[in-house]
């Protein structure tokens, strides 16, 4: 504490940024990157980029390198004046997800290449040493090592003794081990930005500083022009790279763009020189919230504290350029203690300065990258969650791929703007969530980990009933969904229902509860609240809606009234933009159900292709209906007791819909499907009847001893994975085609009618596929002691990397862990060959899955396994529609 008191006394009023040579930074930004007065403000550009930080300049550089040179970059102040200039410059390749790791590897490789070419980035390949204090962290490092092998990132697990040899400064007596990444390093953020600007300008990109965007003009929801305080620029594309200001820039268009981010104060200190070797590796002690790097013979130390300090709730001050926030040693204390704990010798070091600079964070700690769902040709690359330097090059590369229509892995739903809704952009929500997000970025990324702040935002009418019954909730699209029911205690305190058990990579605490619910679905009857699913009403006066949906859907939707049709909506490459169920309510009226995470995406995709004459009406009716899945062999008996509609298979076949009464309630859409191959109905109930219908079902099921109980999404997941059902956002994405995931029987190849993606699918059908969806049953695994698969595990075929798992579960009927995933057959040069069923099933192909560093044998399947069906009036799920 004496150290802290001395520091506070010495630096209580400091604004000295000499350790960053800020005067040089400013002069370089002005002289090297300043506007070319001979150019002036252009009247037209193909692409306008808003934001001159490292992300915006990376986008400009990458677009120019791709051949799109009619580009204007607008910066309201000076290049790199926002958050870029004060970044710590750490380049670490292994992140919390495989996608982020892949993106960071590209960035690292580009920086190293540019440095080798003679562009001064300040690149120093000193390596990264990430240390673990817990076994859980070490298990995650083993998962990262499995990704590293696939991505070609040299990495090594190390012992505490190895850590001491690699970095003698570190205390190691409390460590379990670590992971060493020798190819990692550091850069100078301002130098990186200057190089991007220099190379972009050489290819014709115009850089206009001191130019503020006033409005993004649109026509028919498509970018038309950008109004600035220096004039109007007609353009085809707009890219919001405004960093801290990105949310504010999102408000400058009609309709407004949803850019959910909030600033938080981010702290680090720099010591005076204390004989720290120049090539000391970057150290990340995530369990202590801190990072450390060598700086001019001393140490730069900062971190991501468990409870952060949000900034700028009332707005960012004008002219906030090359500025920082006041120091706060009290808030920094939790990080300072950990820095001194990890490097004890720093107790004798002198602090040169503290830096407190704002960084922007999203509600889920992932960046925002992709095309806006609100306006066509409006792209975003913002909210880096303090990873801007590490992710900027990949952001630029990804924007190029999206803008030019190239197929790439980075346009993933986990970073796509359509993963958010308007409620995520609520300022109070962002403020409260931001306090948690900063610390979340460094916590152990256990599977199914949940946030605690900003919860209970979107709930179904059944929420309080389920909560009182012990429901444990998980969040998706801000909607509270029941994961499972805790049978050991029925909590009264709602907070407990959101406080998931201590994280684990092994057997979860809810295993037995989900097992009970699973068998309830298979042997009796369960109620699952599925209200969160997205719902849309699509209608017209005449046949226009049929023609519209036939063009949008790859399956034939022109079926009889009351028919339920499972269909995909494909993009021009044949990939799934939407995976949905359509119900024909009338000859000119359809009801559509999509997965929860597709609500924004599906609405945008449908709206984008609506007839311009207004003949088709589209409404998002998600909030109008409660959905209850009545699932299990006793579902027919239960439903028959409560309605005068015949529920026999003859009168009410699979994949059909009827409007029924239930109890006292009317106008309920009852669809005979469950998304699991079990018998049952999903009831879409007007919200005012929801509690009555739920209570009526539960009471009748208990009175008749049908074994009724509640169930959650984890039981549903186990049922669908066991049955080999793919889900969008978990298994399928915009690159997955129906032929690759066993959905080709739902494609109307034989019909003359055109639909989006038909040409691509016909070509693929003729040539063959290069990736195949498979099911893997893990062998030789100890459920009690071994780490479990949770998705993103490498799959090996005959000892060679073949693909990744996408989702996994425990199959209670087969008594094995089950993984779903895609595999490819690579030749010696790494190119994917055409793959057939015989490639997988014949010739003795051996499959293994790398689960946290250990390879487990796996029995492979390409068709749903034969699981004894629950008997209900000789029910079999229909696959016709």
Coordinates of N, CA and C in Angstrom, one line a residue, residues 571-721:
X571 N -28.6 -17.8 -50.4 CA -28.0 -16.6 -51.1 C -27.5 -17.1 -52.5
X572 N -26.9 -16.2 -53.2 CA -26.5 -16.5 -54.6 C -25.5 -17.6 -54.7
X573 N -24.8 -17.9 -53.6 CA -23.8 -19.0 -53.6 C -24.4 -20.3 -53.1
X574 N -25.7 -20.3 -52.8 CA -26.4 -21.5 -52.3 C -26.4 -21.7 -50.8
X575 N -25.7 -20.8 -50.1 CA -25.6 -20.9 -48.7 C -26.9 -20.4 -48.0
X576 N -27.1 -20.8 -46.7 CA -28.3 -20.6 -46.0 C -28.3 -19.1 -45.4
X577 N -29.1 -18.3 -45.9 CA -29.4 -17.0 -45.3 C -30.4 -17.1 -44.2
X578 N -31.3 -18.1 -44.4 CA -32.4 -18.3 -43.4 C -32.7 -19.8 -43.5
X579 N -33.0 -20.4 -42.3 CA -33.5 -21.7 -42.2 C -34.8 -21.6 -41.4
X580 N -35.9 -22.0 -42.0 CA -37.2 -21.6 -41.4 C -38.3 -22.7 -41.7
X581 N -39.4 -22.5 -41.0 CA -40.6 -23.3 -41.3 C -41.7 -22.3 -41.7
X582 N -42.3 -22.6 -42.8 CA -43.4 -21.8 -43.4 C -44.8 -22.6 -43.2
X583 N -45.8 -21.9 -42.7 CA -47.1 -22.4 -42.5 C -48.0 -21.7 -43.4
X584 N -48.7 -22.4 -44.3 CA -49.7 -21.8 -45.1 C -51.0 -21.6 -44.4
X585 N -51.3 -20.4 -44.0 CA -52.5 -20.1 -43.3 C -53.7 -20.0 -44.2
X586 N -53.5 -19.4 -45.4 CA -54.6 -19.2 -46.4 C -53.9 -19.2 -47.8
X587 N -54.7 -19.0 -48.8 CA -54.1 -19.1 -50.1 C -53.1 -17.9 -50.4
X588 N -53.3 -16.8 -49.6 CA -52.4 -15.6 -49.8 C -51.8 -15.2 -48.5
X589 N -51.6 -16.1 -47.6 CA -51.1 -15.8 -46.2 C -50.2 -16.9 -45.7
X590 N -49.0 -16.5 -45.2 CA -48.0 -17.5 -44.7 C -47.6 -17.0 -43.3
X591 N -47.3 -17.9 -42.4 CA -46.7 -17.6 -41.1 C -45.3 -18.3 -41.1
X592 N -44.3 -17.6 -40.8 CA -42.9 -18.1 -40.8 C -42.3 -18.1 -39.5
X593 N -41.6 -19.2 -39.1 CA -40.8 -19.4 -37.9 C -39.4 -19.6 -38.2
X594 N -38.5 -18.8 -37.6 CA -37.0 -18.9 -37.7 C -36.4 -19.1 -36.4
X595 N -35.2 -19.6 -36.3 CA -34.4 -19.6 -35.1 C -34.3 -18.3 -34.4
X596 N -34.2 -18.2 -33.1 CA -34.1 -17.0 -32.4 C -33.1 -16.0 -32.9
X597 N -31.9 -16.6 -33.2 CA -30.8 -15.7 -33.6 C -30.9 -15.2 -35.0
X598 N -32.0 -15.6 -35.7 CA -32.2 -15.1 -37.1 C -33.2 -13.9 -37.2
X599 N -33.7 -13.4 -36.1 CA -34.8 -12.5 -36.1 C -34.4 -11.2 -36.9
X600 N -33.2 -10.6 -36.7 CA -32.8 -9.5 -37.4 C -32.4 -9.8 -38.8
X601 N -31.6 -10.9 -39.0 CA -31.2 -11.3 -40.3 C -32.3 -11.7 -41.2
X602 N -33.2 -12.5 -40.7 CA -34.4 -12.9 -41.6 C -35.2 -11.8 -42.0
X603 N -35.5 -10.8 -41.1 CA -36.3 -9.7 -41.5 C -35.6 -8.8 -42.5
X604 N -34.3 -8.7 -42.4 CA -33.5 -7.9 -43.4 C -33.5 -8.6 -44.7
X605 N -33.3 -9.9 -44.7 CA -33.2 -10.6 -46.0 C -34.6 -10.6 -46.7
X606 N -35.6 -10.8 -46.0 CA -37.0 -10.8 -46.6 C -37.3 -9.4 -47.1
X607 N -37.0 -8.4 -46.3 CA -37.3 -7.0 -46.6 C -36.5 -6.6 -47.9
X608 N -35.3 -7.0 -48.0 CA -34.4 -6.6 -49.1 C -35.0 -7.0 -50.4
X609 N -35.7 -8.2 -50.4 CA -36.2 -8.7 -51.7 C -37.7 -8.5 -51.9
X610 N -38.4 -7.7 -51.0 CA -39.8 -7.5 -51.2 C -40.1 -6.8 -52.6
X611 N -41.2 -7.1 -53.2 CA -41.6 -6.4 -54.4 C -41.7 -4.9 -54.1
X612 N -41.2 -4.1 -55.0 CA -41.1 -2.7 -54.8 C -42.5 -2.1 -55.0
X613 N -43.5 -2.8 -55.5 CA -44.8 -2.2 -55.7 C -45.7 -2.4 -54.4
X614 N -45.1 -2.9 -53.3 CA -45.9 -3.0 -52.1 C -46.9 -4.1 -52.1
X615 N -46.9 -5.0 -53.0 CA -47.9 -6.0 -53.1 C -47.8 -7.1 -52.0
X616 N -46.6 -7.3 -51.4 CA -46.4 -8.3 -50.4 C -46.2 -7.5 -49.1
X617 N -46.9 -7.9 -48.0 CA -46.8 -7.3 -46.7 C -46.0 -8.2 -45.8
X618 N -45.0 -7.7 -45.1 CA -44.2 -8.4 -44.2 C -44.3 -7.8 -42.8
X619 N -44.5 -8.6 -41.8 CA -44.6 -8.1 -40.4 C -43.8 -9.0 -39.5
X620 N -43.0 -8.4 -38.6 CA -42.4 -9.2 -37.5 C -43.4 -9.3 -36.4
X621 N -43.9 -10.5 -36.1 CA -44.9 -10.7 -35.1 C -44.3 -11.5 -33.9
X622 N -43.0 -11.5 -33.8 CA -42.3 -12.3 -32.7 C -43.0 -12.1 -31.4
X623 N -43.2 -10.8 -31.0 CA -43.7 -10.5 -29.7 C -45.2 -10.7 -29.5
X624 N -45.9 -11.2 -30.5 CA -47.4 -11.4 -30.4 C -47.8 -12.7 -30.0
X625 N -46.8 -13.7 -30.0 CA -47.2 -15.1 -29.8 C -46.3 -15.7 -28.8
X626 N -46.8 -16.5 -27.9 CA -46.1 -17.4 -27.0 C -46.1 -18.8 -27.7
X627 N -44.9 -19.5 -27.6 CA -44.8 -20.8 -28.3 C -44.5 -21.8 -27.2
X628 N -45.3 -22.9 -27.1 CA -45.1 -24.0 -26.2 C -45.0 -25.3 -27.0
X629 N -43.9 -26.0 -26.8 CA -43.6 -27.2 -27.5 C -44.2 -28.3 -26.5
X630 N -45.2 -29.0 -27.0 CA -45.8 -30.1 -26.2 C -45.3 -31.4 -26.8
X631 N -44.3 -32.0 -26.2 CA -43.5 -33.0 -26.8 C -43.5 -34.3 -26.0
X632 N -43.6 -35.4 -26.7 CA -43.5 -36.7 -26.1 C -44.7 -37.6 -26.5
X633 N -44.6 -38.9 -26.2 CA -45.6 -39.9 -26.6 C -47.0 -39.7 -25.9
X634 N -47.0 -39.0 -24.8 CA -48.3 -38.7 -24.2 C -48.9 -37.4 -24.6
X635 N -48.2 -36.7 -25.5 CA -48.7 -35.4 -26.0 C -50.1 -35.5 -26.6
X636 N -50.3 -36.5 -27.4 CA -51.6 -36.7 -28.0 C -52.7 -36.9 -27.0
X637 N -52.5 -37.7 -26.0 CA -53.5 -37.9 -24.9 C -53.8 -36.6 -24.2
X638 N -52.7 -35.8 -23.9 CA -52.9 -34.6 -23.2 C -53.7 -33.6 -24.0
X639 N -53.3 -33.5 -25.3 CA -54.0 -32.5 -26.1 C -55.5 -32.9 -26.4
X640 N -55.7 -34.2 -26.5 CA -57.1 -34.7 -26.8 C -58.0 -34.4 -25.6
X641 N -57.4 -34.4 -24.4 CA -58.3 -34.1 -23.2 C -58.7 -32.6 -23.2
X642 N -58.0 -31.7 -23.9 CA -58.2 -30.3 -23.7 C -58.8 -29.6 -25.0
X643 N -59.0 -30.3 -26.0 CA -59.6 -29.7 -27.2 C -60.5 -30.6 -27.9
X644 N -61.5 -30.0 -28.7 CA -62.4 -30.8 -29.4 C -62.0 -31.2 -30.8
X645 N -60.7 -30.8 -31.1 CA -60.1 -31.2 -32.4 C -59.5 -32.5 -32.3
X646 N -59.8 -33.4 -33.3 CA -59.2 -34.7 -33.2 C -57.7 -34.6 -33.4
X647 N -56.9 -35.3 -32.5 CA -55.5 -35.2 -32.5 C -54.9 -36.5 -33.1
X648 N -55.7 -37.4 -33.6 CA -55.1 -38.6 -34.1 C -54.2 -38.4 -35.4
X649 N -53.3 -39.3 -35.6 CA -52.4 -39.1 -36.7 C -53.2 -39.0 -38.1
X650 N -54.3 -39.8 -38.1 CA -55.1 -39.8 -39.4 C -55.7 -38.4 -39.6
X651 N -56.2 -37.8 -38.6 CA -56.9 -36.5 -38.7 C -56.0 -35.3 -38.6
X652 N -54.8 -35.5 -38.0 CA -53.9 -34.4 -37.7 C -52.5 -35.0 -38.1
X653 N -52.1 -35.0 -39.3 CA -50.9 -35.6 -39.7 C -49.7 -34.8 -39.3
X654 N -48.5 -35.4 -39.4 CA -47.3 -34.7 -39.1 C -47.1 -33.6 -40.2
X655 N -46.5 -32.5 -39.7 CA -46.2 -31.3 -40.6 C -47.4 -30.7 -41.1
X656 N -48.5 -30.6 -40.3 CA -49.7 -29.8 -40.6 C -50.0 -28.9 -39.5
X657 N -50.8 -27.9 -39.8 CA -51.2 -26.9 -38.8 C -52.7 -26.8 -38.8
X658 N -53.3 -26.7 -37.6 CA -54.7 -26.4 -37.4 C -54.9 -25.3 -36.4
X659 N -56.0 -24.5 -36.6 CA -56.4 -23.5 -35.6 C -57.3 -24.2 -34.6
X660 N -56.9 -24.2 -33.4 CA -57.7 -25.0 -32.4 C -58.0 -24.1 -31.2
X661 N -59.0 -24.6 -30.4 CA -59.3 -24.1 -29.1 C -58.6 -25.1 -28.1
X662 N -58.2 -24.5 -26.9 CA -57.6 -25.3 -25.9 C -58.0 -24.7 -24.6
X663 N -58.6 -25.5 -23.7 CA -59.2 -24.9 -22.5 C -60.2 -23.9 -22.9
X664 N -60.1 -22.7 -22.4 CA -61.0 -21.6 -22.7 C -60.4 -20.7 -23.9
X665 N -59.2 -21.0 -24.3 CA -58.5 -20.2 -25.2 C -58.8 -20.6 -26.7
X666 N -58.8 -19.6 -27.6 CA -59.2 -19.8 -29.0 C -58.0 -19.3 -29.9
X667 N -58.1 -19.6 -31.1 CA -57.2 -19.1 -32.2 C -55.8 -19.5 -31.9
X668 N -55.6 -20.7 -31.5 CA -54.2 -21.2 -31.3 C -53.8 -22.0 -32.5
X669 N -52.6 -21.7 -33.0 CA -52.0 -22.4 -34.1 C -51.3 -23.6 -33.5
X670 N -51.7 -24.8 -33.9 CA -51.1 -26.0 -33.4 C -50.5 -26.7 -34.6
X671 N -49.1 -26.9 -34.5 CA -48.4 -27.5 -35.6 C -47.8 -28.8 -35.1
X672 N -48.1 -29.9 -35.9 CA -47.6 -31.2 -35.4 C -46.1 -31.4 -35.9
X673 N -45.2 -30.9 -35.1 CA -43.8 -31.0 -35.2 C -43.2 -30.6 -33.9
X674 N -41.9 -31.0 -33.7 CA -41.3 -30.6 -32.4 C -39.8 -30.3 -32.6
X675 N -39.3 -30.3 -33.9 CA -37.9 -30.0 -34.2 C -36.9 -31.1 -33.6
X676 N -37.5 -32.3 -33.2 CA -36.7 -33.3 -32.6 C -36.9 -34.7 -33.1
X677 N -37.9 -34.9 -34.0 CA -38.4 -36.2 -34.5 C -39.3 -36.9 -33.5
X678 N -39.5 -36.3 -32.3 CA -40.4 -36.9 -31.3 C -41.8 -36.4 -31.7
X679 N -42.9 -37.1 -31.3 CA -44.2 -36.7 -31.6 C -44.6 -35.5 -30.7
X680 N -45.5 -34.7 -31.2 CA -45.9 -33.6 -30.4 C -46.4 -32.4 -31.2
X681 N -46.7 -31.3 -30.6 CA -47.2 -30.1 -31.2 C -46.4 -28.9 -30.7
X682 N -46.2 -27.9 -31.6 CA -45.8 -26.6 -31.1 C -47.0 -25.7 -31.2
X683 N -47.4 -25.1 -30.1 CA -48.6 -24.2 -30.1 C -48.1 -22.8 -30.1
X684 N -48.7 -22.1 -31.1 CA -48.4 -20.6 -31.2 C -49.7 -19.9 -30.7
X685 N -49.5 -19.3 -29.5 CA -50.7 -18.9 -28.7 C -50.7 -17.3 -28.6
X686 N -51.8 -16.7 -28.9 CA -51.8 -15.2 -28.7 C -51.4 -15.0 -27.2
X687 N -50.6 -14.0 -27.0 CA -50.0 -13.8 -25.7 C -51.0 -13.7 -24.5
X688 N -52.2 -13.1 -24.8 CA -53.1 -13.0 -23.7 C -53.6 -14.3 -23.2
X689 N -53.5 -15.4 -23.9 CA -53.9 -16.7 -23.5 C -52.8 -17.6 -23.0
X690 N -51.6 -17.1 -23.0 CA -50.4 -17.9 -22.7 C -50.4 -18.6 -21.4
X691 N -50.7 -17.8 -20.3 CA -50.7 -18.4 -19.0 C -51.8 -19.4 -18.8
X692 N -52.9 -19.0 -19.3 CA -54.1 -20.0 -19.2 C -53.8 -21.3 -19.9
X693 N -53.2 -21.2 -21.1 CA -52.9 -22.5 -21.8 C -51.8 -23.3 -21.1
X694 N -50.8 -22.6 -20.6 CA -49.7 -23.3 -19.9 C -50.3 -24.0 -18.6
X695 N -51.0 -23.2 -17.9 CA -51.6 -23.8 -16.6 C -52.5 -24.9 -16.9
X696 N -53.3 -24.8 -17.9 CA -54.3 -25.8 -18.3 C -53.6 -27.1 -18.7
X697 N -52.5 -27.0 -19.5 CA -51.8 -28.2 -19.9 C -51.1 -28.8 -18.7
X698 N -50.5 -28.0 -17.9 CA -49.7 -28.6 -16.7 C -50.7 -29.2 -15.8
X699 N -51.8 -28.6 -15.5 CA -52.8 -29.1 -14.5 C -53.4 -30.4 -15.1
X700 N -53.8 -30.5 -16.3 CA -54.4 -31.7 -16.9 C -53.3 -32.8 -16.9
X701 N -52.1 -32.5 -17.3 CA -51.1 -33.5 -17.3 C -50.8 -34.1 -16.0
X702 N -50.9 -33.3 -14.9 CA -50.7 -33.8 -13.6 C -51.9 -34.6 -13.1
X703 N -53.1 -34.1 -13.4 CA -54.3 -34.8 -13.0 C -54.4 -36.2 -13.6
X704 N -54.0 -36.3 -14.8 CA -54.2 -37.6 -15.5 C -52.9 -38.5 -15.4
X705 N -52.0 -38.0 -14.6 CA -50.8 -38.8 -14.4 C -50.0 -39.1 -15.7
X706 N -49.9 -38.1 -16.6 CA -49.2 -38.4 -17.8 C -47.7 -38.2 -17.7
X707 N -47.2 -37.9 -16.5 CA -45.8 -37.7 -16.3 C -45.3 -36.4 -16.8
X708 N -46.2 -35.4 -16.8 CA -45.8 -34.1 -17.4 C -44.8 -33.4 -16.6
X709 N -43.9 -32.7 -17.2 CA -42.9 -31.9 -16.6 C -42.4 -30.8 -17.5
X710 N -41.7 -29.8 -17.0 CA -41.1 -28.8 -17.8 C -39.7 -29.3 -18.3
X711 N -39.3 -28.8 -19.5 CA -38.0 -29.1 -20.0 C -37.5 -27.9 -20.7
X712 N -36.1 -27.9 -20.9 CA -35.5 -26.7 -21.4 C -34.8 -27.0 -22.7
X713 N -34.0 -26.0 -23.2 CA -33.4 -26.1 -24.5 C -32.2 -27.1 -24.5
X714 N -31.6 -27.4 -23.4 CA -30.5 -28.3 -23.3 C -31.0 -29.7 -23.6
X715 N -32.2 -30.1 -23.1 CA -32.8 -31.4 -23.5 C -33.2 -31.4 -25.0
X716 N -33.7 -30.3 -25.5 CA -34.0 -30.2 -26.9 C -32.8 -30.3 -27.8
X717 N -31.7 -29.7 -27.3 CA -30.4 -29.9 -28.0 C -30.0 -31.3 -28.1
X718 N -30.1 -32.0 -27.0 CA -29.6 -33.4 -26.9 C -30.5 -34.2 -27.9
X719 N -31.8 -34.0 -27.9 CA -32.7 -34.7 -28.8 C -32.3 -34.5 -30.3
X720 N -32.1 -33.2 -30.6 CA -31.9 -32.9 -32.1 C -30.5 -33.3 -32.5
X721 N -29.5 -33.2 -31.7 CA -28.2 -33.7 -32.1 C -28.1 -35.2 -32.2

